Coordinates of C-alpha atoms in Angstrom, one line a residue:
X1 CA 94.9 108.1 129.2
X2 CA 95.9 110.3 126.3
X3 CA 99.6 110.5 125.4
X4 CA 101.2 113.9 125.6
X5 CA 101.7 116.0 122.6
X6 CA 105.2 116.8 121.4
X7 CA 104.9 120.1 123.2
X8 CA 104.1 118.5 126.5
X9 CA 106.7 115.7 126.7
X10 CA 109.0 118.0 128.6
X11 CA 106.6 117.9 131.6
X12 CA 106.7 114.2 132.0
X13 CA 108.0 113.1 135.5
X14 CA 110.8 110.6 135.3
X15 CA 111.3 107.7 137.7
X16 CA 113.7 109.7 139.8
X17 CA 111.1 112.4 140.3
X18 CA 112.8 115.0 138.1
X19 CA 111.0 116.9 135.4
X20 CA 112.0 115.6 132.0
X21 CA 113.1 118.9 130.5
X22 CA 115.2 119.2 127.4
X23 CA 118.1 120.9 129.1
X24 CA 120.1 118.3 131.1
X25 CA 123.4 119.7 132.4
X26 CA 126.8 118.5 131.2
X27 CA 128.4 116.3 133.9
X28 CA 131.6 118.5 134.0
X29 CA 129.6 121.7 134.6
X30 CA 128.9 123.0 138.1
X31 CA 125.2 121.9 137.8
X32 CA 126.1 118.5 136.4
X33 CA 126.3 115.1 137.9
X34 CA 122.8 115.2 139.2
X35 CA 119.4 114.1 137.8
X36 CA 119.3 113.2 134.1
X37 CA 116.0 113.4 132.1
X38 CA 114.7 109.9 131.5
X39 CA 114.8 110.3 127.7
X40 CA 118.5 111.0 127.9
X41 CA 119.6 108.0 129.9
X42 CA 122.3 105.7 128.7
X43 CA 121.1 102.1 128.9
X44 CA 123.5 99.2 129.4
X45 CA 123.4 95.7 127.9
X46 CA 127.0 94.7 128.8
X47 CA 129.2 96.2 131.4
X48 CA 131.5 99.0 130.3
X49 CA 134.0 100.5 132.7
X50 CA 135.0 103.9 131.3
X51 CA 138.2 103.8 133.4
X52 CA 139.5 101.1 131.1
X53 CA 138.6 103.0 127.9
X54 CA 141.5 104.8 126.3
X55 CA 139.8 105.9 123.1
X56 CA 136.3 106.9 122.2
X57 CA 135.3 107.0 118.5
X58 CA 132.3 108.5 116.7
X59 CA 130.6 108.0 113.4
X60 CA 129.4 111.3 111.9
X61 CA 126.3 110.9 109.8
X62 CA 123.2 110.2 112.0
X63 CA 125.5 110.0 115.1
X64 CA 127.2 113.4 115.7
X65 CA 125.1 114.8 112.8
X66 CA 121.4 114.2 113.3
X67 CA 119.6 114.9 110.1
X68 CA 116.1 116.4 110.1
X69 CA 113.8 113.9 108.5
X70 CA 111.3 116.5 107.3
X71 CA 114.0 118.2 105.2
X72 CA 116.9 115.8 104.6
X73 CA 114.9 112.6 104.1
X74 CA 112.4 114.5 101.8
X75 CA 115.4 115.7 99.8
X76 CA 116.7 112.2 99.4
X77 CA 113.2 110.9 98.5
X78 CA 112.6 113.6 95.9
X79 CA 116.1 113.0 94.4
X80 CA 115.4 109.2 94.2
X81 CA 112.0 109.7 92.5
X82 CA 113.6 112.0 89.9
X83 CA 116.2 109.4 89.1
X84 CA 113.5 106.7 88.7
X85 CA 111.7 108.8 86.2
X86 CA 114.6 110.3 84.2
X87 CA 117.2 107.5 84.4
X88 CA 115.1 104.3 84.8
X89 CA 112.0 105.0 82.7
X90 CA 109.3 105.1 85.4
X91 CA 106.0 107.1 84.7
X92 CA 106.0 110.9 85.2
X93 CA 103.1 110.5 87.7
X94 CA 105.8 109.6 90.3
X95 CA 107.0 113.2 90.2
X96 CA 103.7 114.2 91.9
X97 CA 104.3 111.9 94.9
X98 CA 105.2 113.1 98.3
X99 CA 107.0 111.6 101.3
X100 CA 105.4 111.0 104.7
X101 CA 108.6 110.9 106.8
X102 CA 106.6 109.7 109.9
X103 CA 105.2 106.5 108.3
X104 CA 108.2 104.1 108.3
X105 CA 110.2 103.0 111.3
X106 CA 113.5 101.2 111.8
X107 CA 113.6 97.4 112.3
X108 CA 111.2 96.6 109.4
X109 CA 111.9 94.0 106.7
X110 CA 111.0 94.4 103.1
X111 CA 109.9 91.3 101.2
X112 CA 111.2 92.2 97.8
X113 CA 109.5 89.2 96.0
X114 CA 106.0 89.7 97.4
X115 CA 106.0 93.5 97.8
X116 CA 105.4 93.2 101.6
X117 CA 106.7 95.2 104.6
X118 CA 107.0 93.2 107.7
X119 CA 107.5 93.8 111.4
X120 CA 108.7 90.7 113.3
X121 CA 109.7 89.7 116.8
X122 CA 113.0 88.5 118.1
X123 CA 112.2 85.0 117.0
X124 CA 111.6 86.1 113.4
X125 CA 107.8 85.5 113.6
X126 CA 106.0 88.0 111.5
X127 CA 103.6 90.0 113.7
X128 CA 102.5 92.9 111.4
X129 CA 102.5 92.7 107.6
X130 CA 101.5 95.2 104.9
X131 CA 101.3 94.7 101.1
X132 CA 102.3 98.2 100.0
X133 CA 100.0 100.1 102.3
X134 CA 97.4 97.4 102.6
X135 CA 97.3 95.6 106.0
X136 CA 97.4 91.8 105.6
X137 CA 94.8 89.9 107.6
X138 CA 95.9 87.3 110.1
X139 CA 95.0 84.5 107.7
X140 CA 96.9 86.0 104.9
X141 CA 99.9 86.6 107.1
X142 CA 99.9 83.0 108.4
X143 CA 99.4 81.6 104.9
X144 CA 102.4 83.5 103.6
X145 CA 104.8 83.3 106.4
X146 CA 103.6 80.7 108.9
X147 CA 102.9 77.5 107.0
X148 CA 106.3 76.3 105.9
X149 CA 108.3 73.3 107.2
X150 CA 111.5 75.3 107.2
X151 CA 111.7 78.8 108.8
X152 CA 112.6 81.6 106.5
X153 CA 115.8 83.4 107.5
X154 CA 114.5 86.8 106.1
X155 CA 117.9 87.7 104.7
X156 CA 119.2 88.9 101.5
X157 CA 118.7 88.6 98.5
X158 CA 115.0 88.2 98.9
X159 CA 114.6 90.5 101.9
X160 CA 116.0 94.0 102.7
X161 CA 116.6 95.1 106.3
X162 CA 115.5 98.6 107.2
X163 CA 118.0 99.3 110.0
X164 CA 119.1 102.9 109.3
X165 CA 117.1 106.1 109.4
X166 CA 118.4 106.8 105.9
X167 CA 116.6 103.7 104.6
X168 CA 113.1 104.9 105.7
X169 CA 112.6 107.0 102.5
X170 CA 113.4 104.1 100.2
X171 CA 111.1 101.8 102.2
X172 CA 108.2 104.3 101.8
X173 CA 108.9 104.7 98.1
X174 CA 108.9 100.9 97.6
X175 CA 105.5 100.7 99.3
X176 CA 104.2 103.4 97.0
X177 CA 105.5 101.6 93.9
X178 CA 103.8 98.4 95.0
X179 CA 100.5 100.1 95.4
X180 CA 100.9 101.9 92.1
X181 CA 101.7 98.8 90.2
X182 CA 98.8 96.9 91.7
X183 CA 96.3 99.7 91.1
X184 CA 97.5 100.8 87.7
X185 CA 98.1 97.8 85.4
X186 CA 100.3 98.5 82.4
X187 CA 101.7 101.8 83.9
X188 CA 104.8 100.0 85.0
X189 CA 106.3 97.4 82.7
X190 CA 105.4 93.8 83.4
X191 CA 109.1 93.0 83.4
X192 CA 109.5 95.1 86.5
X193 CA 108.1 92.9 89.3
X194 CA 108.3 93.9 92.9
X195 CA 111.9 92.6 93.2
X196 CA 113.1 94.6 90.2
X197 CA 111.3 97.7 91.5
X198 CA 113.2 97.5 94.7
X199 CA 116.4 97.0 92.9
X200 CA 115.6 100.1 90.8
X201 CA 114.9 102.1 94.0
X202 CA 118.3 101.1 95.4
X203 CA 120.0 102.0 92.1
X204 CA 118.3 105.4 92.1
X205 CA 119.4 106.0 95.7
X206 CA 123.0 105.2 94.7
X207 CA 122.8 107.6 91.8
X208 CA 121.8 110.4 94.1
X209 CA 124.8 109.7 96.3
X210 CA 127.2 109.4 93.4
X211 CA 126.3 112.6 91.7
X212 CA 126.8 114.5 95.0
X213 CA 123.4 116.2 94.8
X214 CA 122.4 115.5 98.4
X215 CA 125.6 116.5 100.0
X216 CA 125.9 119.7 97.9
X217 CA 122.4 120.8 99.1
X218 CA 123.3 120.0 102.8
X219 CA 126.7 121.8 102.4
X220 CA 125.0 124.9 101.0
X221 CA 122.6 125.2 104.0
X222 CA 123.5 122.7 106.8
X223 CA 121.1 124.4 109.3
X224 CA 118.2 123.4 107.1
X225 CA 119.1 119.8 107.2
X226 CA 121.0 119.1 110.4
X227 CA 119.9 119.5 114.0
X228 CA 122.0 121.9 116.1
X229 CA 123.4 120.4 119.3
X230 CA 125.4 122.7 121.6
X231 CA 126.1 119.7 123.9
X232 CA 128.5 118.0 121.6
X233 CA 131.5 120.2 122.1
X234 CA 131.3 120.1 125.9
X235 CA 131.1 116.3 125.7
X236 CA 134.1 116.1 123.5
X237 CA 136.1 118.5 125.7
X238 CA 135.2 116.5 128.8
X239 CA 136.4 113.3 127.2
X240 CA 139.7 114.7 126.1
X241 CA 140.3 116.5 129.4
X242 CA 139.8 113.1 131.2
X243 CA 142.7 111.7 129.2
X244 CA 140.7 109.8 126.6
X245 CA 141.7 109.9 122.9
X246 CA 138.8 111.0 120.7
X247 CA 138.5 109.9 117.0
X248 CA 136.1 110.2 114.1
X249 CA 135.6 107.5 111.5
X250 CA 133.2 108.4 108.7
X251 CA 132.4 107.2 105.2
X252 CA 132.0 110.8 104.1
X253 CA 135.0 112.4 102.4
X254 CA 137.0 115.4 103.8
X255 CA 135.2 118.2 102.0
X256 CA 131.7 117.2 103.3
X257 CA 133.0 116.1 106.7
X258 CA 134.6 119.6 107.1
X259 CA 131.4 121.3 106.4
X260 CA 129.3 119.2 108.7
X261 CA 131.7 119.2 111.6
X262 CA 132.2 123.0 111.3
X263 CA 128.4 123.4 111.6
X264 CA 128.4 121.1 114.7
X265 CA 131.6 122.0 116.4
X266 CA 133.0 125.1 114.7
X267 CA 132.8 128.8 115.6
X268 CA 129.2 130.1 115.1
X269 CA 128.3 133.6 113.8
X270 CA 125.6 135.7 115.3
X271 CA 123.1 134.4 112.7
X272 CA 124.0 130.8 113.8
X273 CA 125.8 130.2 110.5
X274 CA 129.3 128.8 110.6
X275 CA 132.4 129.6 108.6
X276 CA 134.8 126.9 107.4
X277 CA 137.8 126.8 109.7
X278 CA 139.8 123.9 111.1
X279 CA 139.0 124.8 114.8
X280 CA 136.8 121.8 115.2
X281 CA 139.8 119.5 114.7
X282 CA 141.1 120.4 118.2
X283 CA 138.4 118.2 119.7
X284 CA 139.8 115.1 117.9
X285 CA 143.1 113.2 118.0
X286 CA 142.5 111.4 114.7
X287 CA 139.9 111.8 111.9
X288 CA 139.4 109.1 109.3
X289 CA 137.3 110.1 106.3
X290 CA 136.3 107.9 103.3
X291 CA 136.6 104.8 105.6
X292 CA 134.4 102.5 103.6
X293 CA 132.8 100.9 106.7
X294 CA 132.1 98.1 107.4
X295 CA 135.1 96.9 105.4
X296 CA 137.2 99.3 107.5
X297 CA 136.7 97.1 110.6
X298 CA 138.4 94.1 109.0
X299 CA 142.1 94.1 109.8
X300 CA 142.8 92.0 106.7
X301 CA 141.6 95.0 104.7
X302 CA 144.7 96.3 103.0
X303 CA 143.3 99.7 101.8
X304 CA 146.0 102.4 101.6
X305 CA 146.0 105.1 104.2
X306 CA 146.3 108.6 102.9
X307 CA 146.9 111.8 104.9
X308 CA 144.6 114.6 103.9
X309 CA 146.1 118.1 103.4
X310 CA 143.3 119.9 105.1
X311 CA 143.7 123.2 103.2
X312 CA 143.7 121.8 99.7
X313 CA 142.1 118.4 100.2
X314 CA 145.1 116.8 98.6
X315 CA 145.9 113.2 99.5
X316 CA 149.4 112.0 100.5
X317 CA 150.2 108.3 100.6
X318 CA 151.3 107.5 104.1
X319 CA 152.5 104.8 106.4
X320 CA 150.7 105.4 109.7
X321 CA 150.9 109.2 109.4
X322 CA 154.4 109.6 107.8
X323 CA 154.5 110.5 104.1
X324 CA 156.0 107.8 101.9
X325 CA 156.8 107.7 98.2
X326 CA 154.6 105.5 96.0
X327 CA 156.3 102.7 94.2
X328 CA 157.8 104.0 90.9
X329 CA 156.9 107.6 91.8
X330 CA 159.2 110.5 92.5
X331 CA 160.8 110.7 95.9
X332 CA 159.2 113.1 98.4
X333 CA 160.8 116.2 99.5
X334 CA 160.0 115.9 103.1
X335 CA 160.4 119.5 104.2
X336 CA 157.8 120.5 101.5
X337 CA 155.4 117.7 102.4
X338 CA 155.6 117.6 106.2
X339 CA 153.5 120.0 108.2
X340 CA 154.7 121.5 111.4
X341 CA 152.5 119.1 113.4
X342 CA 151.7 115.5 112.7
X343 CA 148.9 114.6 110.3
X344 CA 145.5 114.4 112.0
X345 CA 143.1 113.8 109.1
X346 CA 143.3 110.7 106.9
X347 CA 141.3 108.9 104.2
X348 CA 140.9 105.2 103.8
X349 CA 143.0 102.7 105.6
X350 CA 141.8 100.1 108.0
X351 CA 141.3 99.5 111.7
X352 CA 144.9 98.4 112.0
X353 CA 146.1 101.9 110.9
X354 CA 143.8 103.5 113.5
X355 CA 145.1 101.3 116.3
X356 CA 148.7 102.3 115.5
X357 CA 147.8 106.0 115.2
X358 CA 146.3 106.0 118.6
X359 CA 148.7 103.4 120.2
X360 CA 145.8 101.1 121.1
X361 CA 147.0 97.9 122.6
X362 CA 143.7 96.1 123.2
X363 CA 140.4 96.3 121.3
X364 CA 138.5 96.3 124.5
X365 CA 140.0 99.7 125.3
X366 CA 137.9 101.3 122.6
X367 CA 134.3 102.6 122.8
X368 CA 132.8 103.3 119.4
X369 CA 129.5 105.3 119.0
X370 CA 127.4 104.8 115.9
X371 CA 123.9 104.6 114.5
X372 CA 124.1 101.7 112.1
X373 CA 123.7 98.2 113.7
X374 CA 125.4 96.4 110.8
X375 CA 127.8 99.1 109.5
X376 CA 129.0 100.4 112.8
X377 CA 128.0 98.3 115.8
X378 CA 127.9 94.6 114.6
X379 CA 131.3 94.7 112.9
X380 CA 133.1 96.7 115.5
X381 CA 131.7 94.5 118.3
X382 CA 131.8 91.1 116.6
X383 CA 135.0 91.4 114.6
X384 CA 137.1 93.6 116.8
X385 CA 135.7 93.3 120.3
X386 CA 135.4 97.1 120.6
X387 CA 132.9 98.3 123.2
X388 CA 129.9 99.8 121.4
X389 CA 127.2 102.4 121.9
X390 CA 124.2 102.7 119.5
X391 CA 122.5 106.0 119.0
X392 CA 118.7 105.5 118.7
X393 CA 117.1 109.0 118.4
X394 CA 113.6 107.5 118.4
X395 CA 114.3 106.1 121.9
X396 CA 113.8 109.5 123.7
X397 CA 110.1 109.7 122.9
X398 CA 109.6 106.0 123.4
X399 CA 111.1 106.0 126.9
X400 CA 109.1 109.1 127.8
X401 CA 105.9 107.5 126.6
X402 CA 106.7 104.2 128.5
X403 CA 107.0 106.2 131.7
X404 CA 103.8 108.2 131.0
X405 CA 101.8 105.1 130.1
X406 CA 103.2 102.9 132.9
X407 CA 99.7 102.5 134.6
X408 CA 98.2 101.4 131.2
X409 CA 100.9 98.8 130.8
X410 CA 100.2 97.4 134.3
X411 CA 96.5 97.2 133.3
X412 CA 97.4 95.2 130.2
X413 CA 99.4 92.8 132.2
X414 CA 96.6 92.4 134.7
X415 CA 94.1 91.7 131.9
X416 CA 96.4 89.1 130.4
X417 CA 96.7 87.3 133.7
X418 CA 92.9 87.5 134.2
X419 CA 92.3 85.9 130.8
X420 CA 94.8 83.1 131.6
X421 CA 93.0 82.3 134.9
X422 CA 89.5 82.3 133.2
X423 CA 90.8 80.0 130.4
X424 CA 92.2 77.6 133.0
X425 CA 88.8 77.4 134.7
X426 CA 87.1 76.8 131.3
X427 CA 89.5 74.0 130.5
X428 CA 88.9 72.3 133.9
X429 CA 85.1 72.4 133.5
X430 CA 85.3 71.0 130.0
X431 CA 87.5 68.2 131.2
X432 CA 85.0 67.5 134.0
X433 CA 82.2 67.3 131.5
X434 CA 84.1 65.0 129.2
X435 CA 85.9 62.7 131.6
X436 CA 84.0 62.6 134.9
X437 CA 80.8 60.9 135.6
X438 CA 78.6 63.8 136.6
X439 CA 74.9 63.4 137.3
X440 CA 72.4 65.5 135.3
X441 CA 72.2 68.2 137.9
X442 CA 76.0 68.6 138.3
X443 CA 76.4 68.5 134.5
X444 CA 73.8 71.3 134.1
X445 CA 75.4 73.4 136.8
X446 CA 78.8 72.9 135.2
X447 CA 77.5 73.8 131.8
X448 CA 75.9 77.0 133.1
X449 CA 79.1 78.1 134.7
X450 CA 81.0 77.2 131.6
X451 CA 78.8 79.5 129.5
X452 CA 79.3 82.4 132.0
X453 CA 83.0 81.9 132.0
X454 CA 83.2 81.8 128.2
X455 CA 81.3 85.1 127.9
X456 CA 83.5 86.6 130.6
X457 CA 86.7 85.3 128.8
X458 CA 85.6 86.8 125.5
X459 CA 84.9 90.2 127.2
X460 CA 88.3 90.2 128.8
X461 CA 90.0 89.1 125.5
X462 CA 88.3 91.9 123.5
X463 CA 89.1 94.5 126.2
X464 CA 92.7 93.4 126.3
X465 CA 93.0 93.4 122.5
X466 CA 91.6 96.9 122.1
X467 CA 93.6 98.3 125.0
X468 CA 96.8 96.8 123.6
X469 CA 96.1 98.2 120.2
X470 CA 95.5 101.7 121.6
X471 CA 98.7 101.3 123.8
X472 CA 100.9 100.5 120.8
X473 CA 99.3 103.2 118.6
X474 CA 100.4 105.8 121.2
X475 CA 104.0 105.0 120.0
X476 CA 103.2 104.8 116.3
X477 CA 99.9 104.6 114.5
X478 CA 101.0 101.8 112.1
X479 CA 103.9 99.9 113.6
X480 CA 103.5 100.5 117.3
X481 CA 106.3 100.4 119.8
X482 CA 109.8 100.4 118.2
X483 CA 111.3 97.9 120.7
X484 CA 108.2 95.6 121.0
X485 CA 105.8 93.5 118.9
X486 CA 103.0 92.7 121.3
X487 CA 104.8 91.3 124.4
X488 CA 107.9 90.2 122.6
X489 CA 111.0 92.2 121.9
X490 CA 111.0 93.3 118.3
X491 CA 113.7 92.2 115.8
X492 CA 115.3 95.6 116.1
X493 CA 115.4 95.4 119.9
X494 CA 117.0 92.0 119.7
X495 CA 119.7 93.4 117.4
X496 CA 120.3 96.2 119.9
X497 CA 120.5 93.8 122.8
X498 CA 123.0 91.5 120.9
X499 CA 125.4 94.0 119.6
X500 CA 125.3 97.2 121.5
X501 CA 127.0 97.3 124.9
X502 CA 125.3 100.7 125.5
X503 CA 122.4 102.5 123.7
X504 CA 121.0 106.0 124.1
X505 CA 118.9 108.6 122.2
X506 CA 121.7 111.2 121.5
X507 CA 125.4 111.0 121.2
X508 CA 125.7 114.1 123.5
X509 CA 124.1 112.1 126.3
X510 CA 127.6 110.7 126.9
X511 CA 128.4 114.1 128.3
X512 CA 125.8 113.8 131.1
X513 CA 127.7 111.0 132.8
X514 CA 131.1 110.9 134.5
X515 CA 133.9 110.0 132.0
X516 CA 135.0 107.4 134.6
X517 CA 131.6 105.9 135.1
X518 CA 131.2 102.1 135.4
X519 CA 128.1 101.2 133.3
X520 CA 126.5 98.1 134.7
X521 CA 123.6 96.1 133.1
X522 CA 120.4 95.4 135.0
X523 CA 119.8 91.9 136.2
X524 CA 118.5 89.4 133.6
X525 CA 115.2 87.7 134.4
X526 CA 113.9 84.4 133.2
X527 CA 110.1 83.9 133.0
X528 CA 110.1 81.6 136.0
X529 CA 111.5 84.5 138.2
X530 CA 108.9 87.1 137.5
X531 CA 106.1 85.6 139.6
X532 CA 108.4 85.0 142.5
X533 CA 109.8 88.5 142.4
X534 CA 106.4 90.2 142.1
X535 CA 105.1 88.5 145.3

């Protein structure tokens, strides 16, 4: 069965029988509260009762603002390559390179020492490995990662985790550099081994961020780099109408945040462009810019909180929203410094400041929505006990394909079971031939049956192997299904399961459900339960 093209996915029938169109209705609209397209479902790992949530918070970059990989990631890639050549002495040939934004996926691990890119399962067994763009054979993979007495943790400093969409460009560039170094001896200094090359890539990425090039380009033409989503504002309005406080915590500074949020939530002109106003702020109770996540989530973090004067961008040292004079500085003239309404936009600070600004009494009353497992989800969940929702844009296509290919998956499971049954028969016959006293006729008969079973087993094995490879390539030609490696959950899926209470494909999917909904997880199953339940 062929997978649907991008233009056909909207015709996939979901499990509830509804056509999976792009336009699901907001829950608060007259048409809402009905069927939700399968790709826009919110999936639950741990129970979240929205009636107990008093504040919902959002990250901005890659959460509210979904960047277009074909333009934004290419912009980041090109900027990084230029920095490698002009600032770090790499050959000019790199300037002719291009970026395939479809090649890398999240959840991969870069082996900086060996120049390898790995996909592993939840037990940290390497299932797929490439050296640059060269696929490692099973023997090479086992020799490198499977023959040690002590299991590798696959952590820093020798490994880099590709867990954000923004990391895909640097992973692709690293693979290109590995291939280039291997195939062009002398073009890159011998002093620059694979580890040093990755460090240079990271340094070049940081240079692109520090000089402001990327954000200046986005600010000049946000429509070129950011996906429009007219479902965000209705979702924010619904949450606030339900009595929930809404906040934004982003590492971006005020000037860039204002541009992006105006594009997403501000008034639009007839040509779909947006003008800079402060109208979008009405959808939020508190906005924290320059938050320095994940450090922001540690209450022992003593970073100062500054109020942002939104018109000028000026920072005012504050204590939970009220201006205060700095030590040794001139006293504040409060009538000149205080606006008519309380400050709403801040910079820096810590989670303790946020809790006080929103009068939050318990961390479990907060739901935070982000895209970064380590920067947003792990810290807020593990350190604070906030409820968490992870945004995984790739999930929409993955879920749709899973539904479309459900019969293929059943066939794969059936082939696997058939292979197990044949192997059991083979083992029993071999045992009989070795351990039982069979006469010549019985032994000949058993041997003949054994030969037939071994041929049959090999045929089923090859059929299953080919079908499974085709199945995974439907999701991604190189890396397969995002949440799986073979029959095991992938490392990325394991992280999602551990740290995200909820996960979904788009932040605006939250607006498709009741703001008072009780999200309940599905039942957990152990392997011993499946055969019983399938009877």
